[in-house]
XYZ file of C-alpha atoms in Angstrom:
220
model
C 113.710 151.755 57.330
C 114.549 151.933 60.656
C 111.200 152.291 61.929
C 109.761 149.270 59.506
C 112.645 147.144 61.203
C 111.419 148.291 64.538
C 107.943 147.426 63.470
C 108.904 143.908 62.206
C 111.012 143.104 65.150
C 108.490 144.272 67.546
C 105.660 142.161 65.668
C 107.795 139.003 66.077
C 108.345 139.440 69.835
C 105.049 139.988 70.147
C 104.107 136.738 68.672
C 106.462 134.800 71.119
C 105.298 136.757 73.808
C 101.672 135.835 72.794
C 102.740 132.209 72.620
C 103.671 132.208 76.538
C 101.263 134.977 77.932
C 104.110 136.525 79.400
C 103.341 139.453 81.753
C 105.835 142.321 82.022
C 106.349 143.873 85.764
C 107.897 146.648 87.315
C 111.423 145.923 88.062
C 112.660 146.470 91.507
C 115.447 148.998 92.153
C 118.780 148.079 93.612
C 118.577 151.293 95.830
C 116.094 153.083 97.775
C 114.409 156.317 96.352
C 116.390 158.830 98.368
C 119.672 157.130 97.558
C 120.381 159.493 94.569
C 120.049 162.603 96.322
C 121.125 165.209 96.247
C 121.294 164.724 92.498
C 117.948 163.444 92.137
C 115.254 163.884 94.951
C 113.607 160.941 96.114
C 109.998 162.368 95.057
C 111.235 162.419 91.661
C 112.374 158.750 92.006
C 109.171 157.441 93.605
C 106.867 159.143 91.044
C 109.166 158.349 87.863
C 109.413 154.649 88.986
C 106.055 153.652 90.974
C 104.089 155.831 88.863
C 105.421 156.741 85.245
C 107.295 153.328 84.482
C 104.475 151.495 86.212
C 102.109 153.022 83.479
C 104.187 151.841 80.728
C 104.305 148.562 82.279
C 100.441 148.398 82.628
C 99.538 149.885 79.442
C 102.155 147.470 77.568
C 100.314 144.208 79.082
C 97.071 145.666 77.585
C 98.393 146.207 74.745
C 99.826 142.765 74.318
C 96.400 141.094 75.147
C 94.487 143.055 72.283
C 97.305 142.126 70.081
C 97.224 138.579 70.769
C 93.295 138.502 70.364
C 93.910 140.391 66.924
C 96.442 137.693 65.844
C 93.831 135.001 67.024
C 91.428 136.779 64.725
C 93.645 137.138 61.848
C 92.700 140.997 62.535
C 95.588 142.513 60.731
C 93.988 146.258 60.642
C 93.955 145.964 64.338
C 97.297 144.558 64.668
C 98.469 147.568 62.853
C 96.416 150.422 64.803
C 98.068 148.843 68.298
C 101.881 149.238 66.845
C 102.036 152.961 68.111
C 101.117 151.905 71.321
C 103.210 148.867 71.532
C 106.236 150.965 70.326
C 105.514 153.807 73.242
C 104.922 151.569 75.779
C 107.052 148.805 75.220
C 109.918 151.354 74.566
C 108.954 153.048 77.866
C 109.188 149.822 79.620
C 112.747 148.833 78.032
C 114.352 152.057 78.294
C 113.504 152.865 81.992
C 114.282 148.992 82.863
C 117.857 150.224 81.219
C 117.811 153.635 82.932
C 117.422 152.358 87.044
C 120.758 150.097 86.489
C 122.689 152.827 84.717
C 122.165 154.627 88.146
C 123.851 154.206 91.664
C 124.263 156.074 94.787
C 127.698 154.632 94.424
C 128.240 155.864 90.642
C 129.950 158.987 89.227
C 133.406 159.608 88.535
C 134.956 158.112 85.387
C 134.765 154.445 83.820
C 137.616 152.149 83.901
C 139.074 149.167 81.601
C 137.908 148.323 78.579
C 135.000 150.940 78.444
C 137.407 153.964 78.988
C 139.520 152.523 76.437
C 136.781 152.372 74.195
C 135.571 156.087 74.720
C 139.043 157.565 74.327
C 139.359 155.542 70.980
C 135.871 156.592 69.602
C 135.831 160.466 70.927
C 138.988 161.234 72.111
C 138.788 161.379 75.882
C 136.118 160.648 78.471
C 135.399 164.233 78.998
C 134.987 164.783 75.092
C 132.269 161.841 74.952
C 130.728 163.020 77.990
C 130.210 166.844 76.754
C 128.988 165.540 73.278
C 126.367 163.010 75.009
C 125.002 166.025 77.295
C 124.594 168.537 74.234
C 122.777 166.050 72.297
C 120.817 165.061 75.307
C 119.895 168.716 75.901
C 118.890 169.220 72.666
C 116.123 166.761 72.594
C 113.449 168.530 71.214
C 110.277 167.869 73.354
C 110.567 164.541 75.135
C 113.018 161.784 74.573
C 116.269 160.111 75.382
C 119.906 160.738 74.953
C 122.173 157.435 74.476
C 125.630 156.017 74.446
C 125.197 153.002 72.212
C 127.407 150.091 70.744
C 127.541 149.738 66.984
C 128.168 146.190 66.387
C 128.704 146.171 62.819
C 131.766 148.580 63.206
C 132.429 147.501 66.803
C 132.411 151.314 67.911
C 130.655 153.430 70.472
C 127.995 155.940 69.146
C 125.988 158.853 70.652
C 122.365 158.983 69.680
C 118.991 160.497 70.531
C 115.747 159.059 70.394
C 112.067 161.076 70.368
C 109.427 159.973 73.122
C 110.156 156.323 74.223
C 111.616 155.081 70.984
C 114.052 152.360 71.848
C 117.334 152.854 70.731
C 118.159 149.076 69.544
C 114.810 149.178 68.025
C 114.956 152.201 66.181
C 118.649 152.647 65.274
C 120.067 149.118 65.683
C 122.384 150.384 68.427
C 122.863 148.265 71.491
C 122.213 150.752 74.494
C 124.779 151.056 77.014
C 123.993 154.227 78.900
C 120.597 156.355 78.904
C 119.535 159.801 79.806
C 115.830 160.299 80.389
C 114.871 164.040 79.668
C 111.050 163.689 79.715
C 110.147 166.456 82.265
C 109.067 163.904 84.839
C 112.691 162.627 85.059
C 113.749 166.251 86.488
C 111.199 169.170 86.686
C 110.258 168.771 90.259
C 114.020 169.765 91.121
C 115.193 171.338 88.210
C 112.085 172.794 86.878
C 112.732 173.884 83.060
C 116.810 173.860 83.296
C 117.396 170.640 81.539
C 121.085 171.390 81.293
C 121.572 171.467 85.326
C 119.844 167.921 85.507
C 121.956 166.493 82.791
C 125.101 167.517 84.250
C 124.113 166.394 87.719
C 123.476 162.897 86.705
C 126.697 162.366 85.850
C 127.599 162.286 89.432
C 125.224 159.064 89.507
C 126.388 156.986 86.790
C 126.768 153.707 87.136
C 129.907 152.832 85.244
C 130.160 149.374 86.256
C 126.574 148.584 84.480
C 127.673 150.363 81.346
C 130.998 148.468 81.390
C 128.995 145.101 82.016
C 126.654 145.818 79.149
C 129.386 146.849 76.785
C 131.126 143.456 77.492
C 127.565 141.769 76.650
C 126.998 143.912 73.413
C 130.486 142.607 72.274
C 130.013 138.846 72.243
C-alpha cells in the first residue's frame, strides 16, 4: 500500500512539475567540504555532494523530461516504466537535500526544548533514541538510510529505515526530521567497511537546530 501511495503521490507531483517545466538544481552547502572534519573528511563531502548528489539531480531532470513527453502522448506504458527511475533519483535528491542541512560544523551535543521533550516522551531519553536509531541505521542491509521521523497522525516521533533512496515520507508517511545516509559513498573512504564507527561519529555533527525546526514545521 505504501508503494502504491508513493507512486500516486510522485505521479501527481510530476504533473505539477511538468506544467511549470521546473528544473531541479544541486543545493549549495552552508559550510565548506572540510568543515565536518575529523568526523567526515573533505574528500568524502566533495564527492558525495558534487558527484553523487549531482548525479541524482541530473537523472531526475532527464526522467521528468521523458515523463512529460509520455504524458503529452498519453503513453501510460512509458509513464509506468519511468517510475523506478523517478523513485530512485527523486528520492536521492530529496534525501540528500535534507541530509546536508541535518549536518553542521557546530553540531553535536543534545537537542533542546520541544524536540528534546518529544524524544524523552517517545523514547525515554535522548541516549535511548540515539542508540535505537544507530542500531536501525547500522542494520540497513546493503544501501539505504536511517531516519527519525514525525508521525502526524499520532503526533509522535518514530525511527525507520528505508532501502536504497526510497524517500521516507513517500514510502512510510513519516515526515523526515533527521536522516543518516549509509550508502558506502557516504563513509567508505574514511571508515572502510566499519559502518558502526561512521554512525557513531556522525552524531558529533548533527545540526539539532535544523532537526528542531523541521519538527516545528511538521506539527503545523
